[in-house]
C-alpha positions as YAML, in Angstrom:
chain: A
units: angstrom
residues:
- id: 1
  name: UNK
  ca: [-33.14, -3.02, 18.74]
- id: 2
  name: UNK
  ca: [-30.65, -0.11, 18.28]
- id: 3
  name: UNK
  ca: [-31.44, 3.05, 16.63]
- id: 4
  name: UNK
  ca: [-29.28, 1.85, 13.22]
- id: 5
  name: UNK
  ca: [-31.10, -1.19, 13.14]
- id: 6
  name: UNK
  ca: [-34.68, 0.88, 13.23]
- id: 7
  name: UNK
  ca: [-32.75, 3.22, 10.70]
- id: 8
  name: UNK
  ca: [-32.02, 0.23, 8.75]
- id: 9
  name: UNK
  ca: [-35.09, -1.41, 8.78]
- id: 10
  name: UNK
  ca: [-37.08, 1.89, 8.10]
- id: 11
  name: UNK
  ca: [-35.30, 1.95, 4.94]
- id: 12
  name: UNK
  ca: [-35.96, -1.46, 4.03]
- id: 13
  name: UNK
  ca: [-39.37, -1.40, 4.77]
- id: 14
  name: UNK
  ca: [-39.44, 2.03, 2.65]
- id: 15
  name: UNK
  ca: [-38.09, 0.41, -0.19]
- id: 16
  name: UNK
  ca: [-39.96, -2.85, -0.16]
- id: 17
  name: UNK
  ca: [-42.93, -0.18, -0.29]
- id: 18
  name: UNK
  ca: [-41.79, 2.23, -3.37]
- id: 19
  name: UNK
  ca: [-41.33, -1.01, -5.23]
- id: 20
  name: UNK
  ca: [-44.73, -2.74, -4.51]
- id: 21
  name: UNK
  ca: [-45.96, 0.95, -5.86]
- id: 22
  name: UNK
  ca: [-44.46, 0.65, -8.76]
- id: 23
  name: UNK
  ca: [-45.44, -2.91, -9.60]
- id: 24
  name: UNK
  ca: [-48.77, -1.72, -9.01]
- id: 25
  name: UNK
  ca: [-48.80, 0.64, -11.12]
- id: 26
  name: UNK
  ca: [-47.32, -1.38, -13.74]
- id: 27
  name: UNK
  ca: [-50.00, -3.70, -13.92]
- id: 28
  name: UNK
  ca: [-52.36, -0.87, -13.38]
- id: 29
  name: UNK
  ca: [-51.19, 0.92, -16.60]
- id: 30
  name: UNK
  ca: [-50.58, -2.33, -18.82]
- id: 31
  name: UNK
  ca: [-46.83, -2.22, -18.70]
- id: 32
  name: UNK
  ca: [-46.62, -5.48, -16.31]
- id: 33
  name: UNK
  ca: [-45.21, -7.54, -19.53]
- id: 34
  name: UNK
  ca: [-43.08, -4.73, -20.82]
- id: 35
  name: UNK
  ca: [-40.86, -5.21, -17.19]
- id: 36
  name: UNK
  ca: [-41.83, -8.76, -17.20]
- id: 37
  name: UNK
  ca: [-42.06, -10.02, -20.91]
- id: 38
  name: UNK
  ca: [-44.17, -13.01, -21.21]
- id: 39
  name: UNK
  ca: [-43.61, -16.12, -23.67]
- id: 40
  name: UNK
  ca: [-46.28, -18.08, -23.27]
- id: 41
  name: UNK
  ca: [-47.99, -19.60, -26.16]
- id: 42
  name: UNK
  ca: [-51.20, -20.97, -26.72]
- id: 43
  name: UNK
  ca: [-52.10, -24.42, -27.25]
- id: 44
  name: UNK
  ca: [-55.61, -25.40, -26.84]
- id: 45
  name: UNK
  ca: [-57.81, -23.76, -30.21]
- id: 46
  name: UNK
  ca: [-60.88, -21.29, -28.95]
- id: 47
  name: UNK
  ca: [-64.04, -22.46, -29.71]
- id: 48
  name: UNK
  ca: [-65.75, -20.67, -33.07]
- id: 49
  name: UNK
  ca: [-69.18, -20.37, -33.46]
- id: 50
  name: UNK
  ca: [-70.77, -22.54, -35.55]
- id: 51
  name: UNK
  ca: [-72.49, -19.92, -37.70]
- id: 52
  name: UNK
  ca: [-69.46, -18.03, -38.42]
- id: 53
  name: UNK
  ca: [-69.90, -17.26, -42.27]
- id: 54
  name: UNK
  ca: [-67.62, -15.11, -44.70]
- id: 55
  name: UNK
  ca: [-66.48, -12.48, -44.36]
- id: 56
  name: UNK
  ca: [-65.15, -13.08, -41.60]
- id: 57
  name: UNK
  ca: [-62.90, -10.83, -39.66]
- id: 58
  name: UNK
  ca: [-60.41, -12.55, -36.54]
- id: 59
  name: UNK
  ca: [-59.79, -9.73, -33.73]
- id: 60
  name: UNK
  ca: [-56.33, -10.92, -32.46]
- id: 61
  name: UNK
  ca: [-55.31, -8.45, -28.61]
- id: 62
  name: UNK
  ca: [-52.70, -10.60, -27.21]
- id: 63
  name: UNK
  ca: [-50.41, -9.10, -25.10]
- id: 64
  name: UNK
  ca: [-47.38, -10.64, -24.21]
- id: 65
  name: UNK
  ca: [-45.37, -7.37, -24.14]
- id: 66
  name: UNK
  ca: [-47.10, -4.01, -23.23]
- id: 67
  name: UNK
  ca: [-50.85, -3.83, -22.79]
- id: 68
  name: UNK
  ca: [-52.72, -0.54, -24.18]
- id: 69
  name: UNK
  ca: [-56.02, -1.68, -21.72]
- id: 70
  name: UNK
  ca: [-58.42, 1.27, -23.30]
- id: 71
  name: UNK
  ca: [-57.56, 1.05, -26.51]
- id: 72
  name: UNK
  ca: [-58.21, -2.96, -26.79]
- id: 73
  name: UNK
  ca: [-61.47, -2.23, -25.37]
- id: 74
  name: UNK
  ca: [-62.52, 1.12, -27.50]
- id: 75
  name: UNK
  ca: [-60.61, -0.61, -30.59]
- id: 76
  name: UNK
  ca: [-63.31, -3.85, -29.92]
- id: 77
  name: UNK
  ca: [-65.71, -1.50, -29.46]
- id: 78
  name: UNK
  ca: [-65.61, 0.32, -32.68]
- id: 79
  name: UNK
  ca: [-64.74, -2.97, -35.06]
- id: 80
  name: UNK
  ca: [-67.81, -4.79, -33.63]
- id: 81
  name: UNK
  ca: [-69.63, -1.15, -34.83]
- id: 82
  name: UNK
  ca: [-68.17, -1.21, -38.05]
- id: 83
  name: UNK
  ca: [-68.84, -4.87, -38.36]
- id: 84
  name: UNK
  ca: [-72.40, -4.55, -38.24]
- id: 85
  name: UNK
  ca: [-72.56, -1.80, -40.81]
- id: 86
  name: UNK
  ca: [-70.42, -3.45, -43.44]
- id: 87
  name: UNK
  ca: [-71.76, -6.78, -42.82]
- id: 88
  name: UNK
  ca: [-68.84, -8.44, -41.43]
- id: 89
  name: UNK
  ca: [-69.05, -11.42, -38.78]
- id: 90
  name: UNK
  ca: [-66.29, -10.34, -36.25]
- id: 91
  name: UNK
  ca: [-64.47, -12.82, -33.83]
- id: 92
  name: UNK
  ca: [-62.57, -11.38, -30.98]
- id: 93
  name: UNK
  ca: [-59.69, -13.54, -29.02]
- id: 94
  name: UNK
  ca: [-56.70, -13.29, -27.02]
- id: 95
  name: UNK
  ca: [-56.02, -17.26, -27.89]
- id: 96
  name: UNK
  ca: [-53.21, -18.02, -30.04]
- id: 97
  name: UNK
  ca: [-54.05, -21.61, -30.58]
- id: 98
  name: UNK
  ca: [-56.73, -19.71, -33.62]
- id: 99
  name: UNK
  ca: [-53.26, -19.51, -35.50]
- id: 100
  name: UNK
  ca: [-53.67, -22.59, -37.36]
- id: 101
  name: UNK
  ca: [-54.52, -23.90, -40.76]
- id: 102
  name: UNK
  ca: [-58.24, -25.09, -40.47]
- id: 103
  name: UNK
  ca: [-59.54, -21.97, -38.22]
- id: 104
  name: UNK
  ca: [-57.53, -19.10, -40.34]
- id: 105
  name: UNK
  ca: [-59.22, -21.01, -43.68]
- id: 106
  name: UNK
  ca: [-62.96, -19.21, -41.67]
- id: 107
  name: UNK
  ca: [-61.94, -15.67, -41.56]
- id: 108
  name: UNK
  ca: [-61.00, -13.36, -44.83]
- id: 109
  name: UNK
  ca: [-59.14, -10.96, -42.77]
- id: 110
  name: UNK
  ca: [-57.04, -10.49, -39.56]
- id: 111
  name: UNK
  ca: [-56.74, -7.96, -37.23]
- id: 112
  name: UNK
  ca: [-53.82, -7.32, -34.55]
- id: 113
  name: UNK
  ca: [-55.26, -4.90, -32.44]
- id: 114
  name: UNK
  ca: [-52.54, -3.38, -30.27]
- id: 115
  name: UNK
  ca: [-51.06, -7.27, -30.10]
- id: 116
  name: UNK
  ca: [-47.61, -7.32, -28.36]
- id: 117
  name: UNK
  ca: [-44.95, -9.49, -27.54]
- id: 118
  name: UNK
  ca: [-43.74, -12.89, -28.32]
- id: 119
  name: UNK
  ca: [-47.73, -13.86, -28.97]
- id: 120
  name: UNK
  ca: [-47.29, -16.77, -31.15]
- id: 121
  name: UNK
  ca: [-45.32, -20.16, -31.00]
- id: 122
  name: UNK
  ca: [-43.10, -20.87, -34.50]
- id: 123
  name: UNK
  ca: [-46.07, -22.72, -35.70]
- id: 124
  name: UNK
  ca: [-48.63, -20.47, -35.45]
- id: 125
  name: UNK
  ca: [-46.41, -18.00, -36.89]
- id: 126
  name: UNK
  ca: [-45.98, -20.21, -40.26]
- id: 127
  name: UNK
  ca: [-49.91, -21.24, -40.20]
- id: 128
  name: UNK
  ca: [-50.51, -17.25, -40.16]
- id: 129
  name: UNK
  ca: [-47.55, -16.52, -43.00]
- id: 130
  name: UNK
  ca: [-48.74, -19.68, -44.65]
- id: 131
  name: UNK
  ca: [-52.61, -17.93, -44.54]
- id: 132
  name: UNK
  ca: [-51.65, -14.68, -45.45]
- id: 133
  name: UNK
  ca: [-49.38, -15.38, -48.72]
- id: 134
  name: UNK
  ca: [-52.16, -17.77, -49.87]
- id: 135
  name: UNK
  ca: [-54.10, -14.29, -50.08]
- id: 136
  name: UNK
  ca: [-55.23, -13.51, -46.39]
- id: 137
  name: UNK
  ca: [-55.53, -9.61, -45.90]
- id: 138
  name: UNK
  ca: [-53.68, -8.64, -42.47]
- id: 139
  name: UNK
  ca: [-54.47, -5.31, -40.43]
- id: 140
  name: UNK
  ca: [-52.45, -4.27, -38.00]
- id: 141
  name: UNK
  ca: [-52.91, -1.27, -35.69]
- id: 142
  name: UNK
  ca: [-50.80, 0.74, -33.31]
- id: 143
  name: UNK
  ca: [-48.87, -1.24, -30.72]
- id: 144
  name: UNK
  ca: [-48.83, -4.16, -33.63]
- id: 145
  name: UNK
  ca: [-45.61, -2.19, -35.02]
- id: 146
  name: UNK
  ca: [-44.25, -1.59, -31.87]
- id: 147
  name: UNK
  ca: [-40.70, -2.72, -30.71]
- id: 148
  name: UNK
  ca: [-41.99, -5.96, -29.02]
- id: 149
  name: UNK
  ca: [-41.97, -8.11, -32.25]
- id: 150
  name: UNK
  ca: [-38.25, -8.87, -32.45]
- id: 151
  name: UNK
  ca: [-38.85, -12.69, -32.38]
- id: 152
  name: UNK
  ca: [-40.18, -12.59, -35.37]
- id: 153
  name: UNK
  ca: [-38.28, -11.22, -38.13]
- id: 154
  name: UNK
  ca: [-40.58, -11.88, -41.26]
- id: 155
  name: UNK
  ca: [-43.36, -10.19, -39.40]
- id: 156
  name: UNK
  ca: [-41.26, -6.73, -38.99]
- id: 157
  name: UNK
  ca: [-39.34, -7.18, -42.34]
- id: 158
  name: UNK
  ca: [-43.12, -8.08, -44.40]
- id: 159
  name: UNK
  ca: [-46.01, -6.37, -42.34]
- id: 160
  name: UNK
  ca: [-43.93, -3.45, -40.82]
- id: 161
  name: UNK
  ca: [-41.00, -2.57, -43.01]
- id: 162
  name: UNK
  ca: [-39.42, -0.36, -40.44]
- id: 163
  name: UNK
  ca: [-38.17, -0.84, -36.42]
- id: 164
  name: UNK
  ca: [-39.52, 1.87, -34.16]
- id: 165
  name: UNK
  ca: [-37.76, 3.72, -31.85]
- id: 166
  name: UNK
  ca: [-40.13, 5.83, -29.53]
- id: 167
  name: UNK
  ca: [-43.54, 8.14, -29.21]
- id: 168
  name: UNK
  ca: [-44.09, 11.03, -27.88]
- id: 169
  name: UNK
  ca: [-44.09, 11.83, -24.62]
- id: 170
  name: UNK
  ca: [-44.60, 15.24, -22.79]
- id: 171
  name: UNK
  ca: [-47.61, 15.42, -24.20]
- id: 172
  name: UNK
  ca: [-47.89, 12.26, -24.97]
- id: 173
  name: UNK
  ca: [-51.33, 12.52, -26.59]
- id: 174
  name: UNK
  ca: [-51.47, 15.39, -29.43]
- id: 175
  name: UNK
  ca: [-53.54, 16.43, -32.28]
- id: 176
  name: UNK
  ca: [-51.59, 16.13, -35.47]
- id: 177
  name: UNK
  ca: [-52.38, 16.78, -39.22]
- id: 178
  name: UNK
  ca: [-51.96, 13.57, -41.28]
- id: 179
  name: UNK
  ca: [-52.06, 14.44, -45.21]
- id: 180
  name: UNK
  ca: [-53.06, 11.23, -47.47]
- id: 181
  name: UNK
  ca: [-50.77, 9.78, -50.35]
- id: 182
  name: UNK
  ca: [-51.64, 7.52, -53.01]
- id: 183
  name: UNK
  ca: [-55.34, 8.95, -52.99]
- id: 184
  name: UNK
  ca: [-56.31, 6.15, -55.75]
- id: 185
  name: UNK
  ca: [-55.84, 3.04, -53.17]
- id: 186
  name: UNK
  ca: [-58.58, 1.73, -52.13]
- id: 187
  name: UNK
  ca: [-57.59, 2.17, -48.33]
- id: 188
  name: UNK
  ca: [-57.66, 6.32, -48.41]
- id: 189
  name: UNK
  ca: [-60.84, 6.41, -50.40]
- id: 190
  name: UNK
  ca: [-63.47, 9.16, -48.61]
- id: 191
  name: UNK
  ca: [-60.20, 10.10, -46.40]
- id: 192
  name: UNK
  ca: [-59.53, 14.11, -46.64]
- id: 193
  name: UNK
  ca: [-56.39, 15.11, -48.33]
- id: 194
  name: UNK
  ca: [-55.34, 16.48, -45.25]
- id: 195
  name: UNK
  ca: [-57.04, 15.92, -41.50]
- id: 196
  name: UNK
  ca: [-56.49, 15.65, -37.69]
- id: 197
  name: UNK
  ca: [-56.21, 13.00, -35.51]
- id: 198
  name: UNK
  ca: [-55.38, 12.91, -31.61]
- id: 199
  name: UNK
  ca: [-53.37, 9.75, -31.25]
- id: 200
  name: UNK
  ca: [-49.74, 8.79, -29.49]
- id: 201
  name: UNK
  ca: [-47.87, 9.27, -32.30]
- id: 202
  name: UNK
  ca: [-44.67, 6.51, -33.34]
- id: 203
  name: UNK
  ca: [-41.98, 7.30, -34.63]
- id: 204
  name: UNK
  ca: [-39.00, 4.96, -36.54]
- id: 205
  name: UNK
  ca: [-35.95, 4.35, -37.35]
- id: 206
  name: UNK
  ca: [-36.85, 5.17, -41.13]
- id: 207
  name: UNK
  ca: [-39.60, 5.21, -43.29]
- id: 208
  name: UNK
  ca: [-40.96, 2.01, -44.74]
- id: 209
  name: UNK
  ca: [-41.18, 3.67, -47.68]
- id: 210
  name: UNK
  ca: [-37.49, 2.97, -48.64]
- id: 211
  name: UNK
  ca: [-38.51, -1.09, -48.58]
- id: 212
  name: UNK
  ca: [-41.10, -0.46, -50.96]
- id: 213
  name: UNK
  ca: [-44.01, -0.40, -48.72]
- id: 214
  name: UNK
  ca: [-46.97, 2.10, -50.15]
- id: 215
  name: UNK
  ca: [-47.47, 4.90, -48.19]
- id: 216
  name: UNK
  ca: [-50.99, 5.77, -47.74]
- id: 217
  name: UNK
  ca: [-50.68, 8.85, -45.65]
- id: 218
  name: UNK
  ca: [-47.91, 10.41, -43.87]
- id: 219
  name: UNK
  ca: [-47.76, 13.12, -40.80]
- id: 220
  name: UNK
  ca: [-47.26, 17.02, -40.75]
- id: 221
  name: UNK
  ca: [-44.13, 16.95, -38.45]
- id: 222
  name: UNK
  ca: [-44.67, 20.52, -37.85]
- id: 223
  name: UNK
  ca: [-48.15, 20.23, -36.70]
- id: 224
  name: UNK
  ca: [-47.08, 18.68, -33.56]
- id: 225
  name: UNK
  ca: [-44.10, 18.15, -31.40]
- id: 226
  name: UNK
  ca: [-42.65, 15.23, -32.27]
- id: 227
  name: UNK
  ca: [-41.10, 14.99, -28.75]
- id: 228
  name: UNK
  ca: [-39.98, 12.50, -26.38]
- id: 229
  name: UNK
  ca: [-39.48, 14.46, -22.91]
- id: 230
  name: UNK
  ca: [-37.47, 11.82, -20.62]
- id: 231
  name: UNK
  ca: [-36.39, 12.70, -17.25]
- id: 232
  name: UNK
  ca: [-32.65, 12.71, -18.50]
- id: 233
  name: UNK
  ca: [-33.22, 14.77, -21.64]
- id: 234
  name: UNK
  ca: [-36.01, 14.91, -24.79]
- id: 235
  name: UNK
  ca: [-35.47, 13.01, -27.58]
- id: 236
  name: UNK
  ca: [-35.96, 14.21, -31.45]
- id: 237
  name: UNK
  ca: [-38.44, 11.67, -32.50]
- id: 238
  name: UNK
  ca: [-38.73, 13.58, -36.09]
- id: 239
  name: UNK
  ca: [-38.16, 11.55, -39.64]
- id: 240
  name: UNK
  ca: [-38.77, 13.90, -42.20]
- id: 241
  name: UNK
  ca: [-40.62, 11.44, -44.17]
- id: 242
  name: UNK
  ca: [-42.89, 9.89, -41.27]
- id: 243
  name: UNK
  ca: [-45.80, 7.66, -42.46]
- id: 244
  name: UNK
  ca: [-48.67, 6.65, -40.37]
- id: 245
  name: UNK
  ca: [-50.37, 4.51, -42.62]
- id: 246
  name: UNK
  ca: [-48.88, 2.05, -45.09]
- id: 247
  name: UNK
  ca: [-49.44, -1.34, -47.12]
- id: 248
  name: UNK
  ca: [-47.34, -4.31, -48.69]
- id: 249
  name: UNK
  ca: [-48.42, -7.29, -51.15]
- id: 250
  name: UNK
  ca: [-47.04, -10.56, -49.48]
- id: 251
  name: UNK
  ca: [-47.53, -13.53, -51.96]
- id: 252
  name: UNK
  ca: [-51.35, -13.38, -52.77]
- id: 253
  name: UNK
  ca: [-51.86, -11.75, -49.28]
- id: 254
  name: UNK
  ca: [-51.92, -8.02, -48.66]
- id: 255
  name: UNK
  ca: [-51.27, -6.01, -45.38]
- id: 256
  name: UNK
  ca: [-51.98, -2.78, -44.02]
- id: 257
  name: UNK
  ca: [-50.49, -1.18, -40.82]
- id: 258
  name: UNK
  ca: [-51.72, 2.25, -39.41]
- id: 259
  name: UNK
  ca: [-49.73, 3.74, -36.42]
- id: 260
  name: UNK
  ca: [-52.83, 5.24, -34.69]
- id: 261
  name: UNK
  ca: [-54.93, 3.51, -31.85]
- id: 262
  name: UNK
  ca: [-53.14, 4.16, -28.65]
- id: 263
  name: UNK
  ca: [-56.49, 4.56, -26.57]
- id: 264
  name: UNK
  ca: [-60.25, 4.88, -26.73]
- id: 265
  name: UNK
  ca: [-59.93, 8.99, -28.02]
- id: 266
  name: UNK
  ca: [-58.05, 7.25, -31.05]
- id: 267
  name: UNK
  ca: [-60.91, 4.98, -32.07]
- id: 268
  name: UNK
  ca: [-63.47, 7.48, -31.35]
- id: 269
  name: UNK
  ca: [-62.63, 9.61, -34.66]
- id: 270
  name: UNK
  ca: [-64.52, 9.00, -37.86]
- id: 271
  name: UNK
  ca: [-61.37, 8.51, -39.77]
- id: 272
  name: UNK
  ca: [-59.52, 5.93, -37.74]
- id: 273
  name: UNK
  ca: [-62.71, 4.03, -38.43]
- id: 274
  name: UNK
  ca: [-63.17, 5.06, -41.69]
- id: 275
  name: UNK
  ca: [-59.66, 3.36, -42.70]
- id: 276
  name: UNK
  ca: [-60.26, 0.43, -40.83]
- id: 277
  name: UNK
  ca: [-63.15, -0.26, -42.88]
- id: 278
  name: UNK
  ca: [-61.47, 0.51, -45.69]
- id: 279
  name: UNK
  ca: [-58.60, -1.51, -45.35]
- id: 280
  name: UNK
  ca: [-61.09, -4.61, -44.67]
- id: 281
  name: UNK
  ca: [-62.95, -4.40, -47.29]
- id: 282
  name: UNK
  ca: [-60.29, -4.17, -49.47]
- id: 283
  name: UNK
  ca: [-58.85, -7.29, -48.25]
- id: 284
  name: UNK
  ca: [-62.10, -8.92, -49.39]
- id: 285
  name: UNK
  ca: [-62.24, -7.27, -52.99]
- id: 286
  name: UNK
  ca: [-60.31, -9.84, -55.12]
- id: 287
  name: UNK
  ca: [-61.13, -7.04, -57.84]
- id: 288
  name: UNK
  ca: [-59.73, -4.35, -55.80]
- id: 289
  name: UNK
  ca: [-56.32, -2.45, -57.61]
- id: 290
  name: UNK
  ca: [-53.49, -1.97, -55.15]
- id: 291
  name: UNK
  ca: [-51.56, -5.45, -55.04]
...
């Protein structure tokens, strides 16, 4: 073999090693679907325990786009904690076959916890939309609102209200001061007027706020650095009006998203947890103002 050939095969054999690296790591850090976007769909229904009583709260983590690994775990974690306290029955599952008309009628509320991706065939979709306008309560936290949900446009237009655009990175994990709105709603009841959270903070394209959404409670954008530092330049991720936490009133249904929850620090803080709960429990309160 001549020397260019070694030369040439040295480089191959360089290359063909940098890119097995980065696959790796890819999978390793749960971005394997974000480079390789998965639309499978689930057909076969999960099994549900047969002493599954109301209320009921259905733990949906599928991730057909990126996978935030620690904070599906910590977010479990803390839900099956709050669960217990409020008196919830909790079902956790990563099958979208749940997503139809008999198993939704079980549960009072639904949960996307850092869901991403095409997750759900157009018939699951409608059972859910179906569910929820009948007066289903839907939760939806962090990667839920990401830029992964595309496919379905009545799920960004109705239970986001606003297309994302990018979170901070270098850091990418900061403490920021969040000050509460709308202190009446049930949601942001025993939440401080204005308090910290360490989270991966989203930003968007605009505030849901101009499609009528409620905003519950909104970030200081001068507490933090609302940064994205790219190898080719940093990005101004700041809104001026830049919710964290908001609701809607579908039909009979109503819906709360809350940008936090990027990782097991996130779901570690009393207040994350405090607003989860809250949120539930007001999707259970037929009495409860706010819709």
């Amino acid at each position: 073999m001549s020397g260019f050939a070694r030369f040439v095969r040295l480089l191959f054999l360089l290359g063909a090693l940098t890119l097995a690296s980065g696959l790796a790591y890819a999978y390793a850090v749960g971005a394997w679907h974000s480079l390789f976007p998965s639309t499978a769909h689930d057909s076969v229904e999960p099994y549900l325990p047969p002493d599954l009583q109301s209320p009921a709260v259905l733990v949906f983590s599928k991730t057909n786009g990126f996978r935030h690994k620690d904070g599906i775990v910590a977010g479990r974690a803390a839900i099956e904690q709050i669960a217990r306290g409020q008196g919830w029955q909790a079902f956790f599952t990563e099958n979208g076959a749940v997503f139809n008309t008999a198993q939704l009628a079980a549960f009072d509320a639904v949960v996307f916890m850092n869901a991403t991706g095409d997750m759900l065939s157009r018939q699951q979709q409608t059972a859910f939309q179906n569910w929820l306008e009948a007066g289903g309560g839907w939760l939806g936290l962090h990667a839920a609102g990401d830029d992964s949900h595309s496919n379905w446009p009545w799920y960004v237009q109705n239970l986001i209200g606003a297309d994302f655009v990018g979170h901070t990175m270098g850091p990418q994990i900061q403490v920021a001061s969040v000050v509460t709105e709308q202190h009446d709603h049930p949601v942001v009841q025993n939440i401080p007027n204005v308090w910290n959270h360490t989270d991966e903070w989203y930003s968007f394209a605009h505030s849901p706020r101009v499609n009528g959404f409620t905003v519950l409670a909104a970030l200081d954008e001068g507490s933090y650095t609302p940064v994205q530092n790219l190898p080719w330049g940093d990005r101004d991720l700041r809104m001026g009006d830049h919710p964290v936490v908001w609701s809607n009133c579908i039909g009979q249904g109503r819906s709360v998203y809350m940008a936090m929850g990027h990782g097991s620090m996130a779901f570690g803080q009393e207040t994350l947890r405090q607003l989860i709960a809250n949120a539930v429990n007001w999707f259970m309160d037929d009495a409860a103002t706010g819709c």
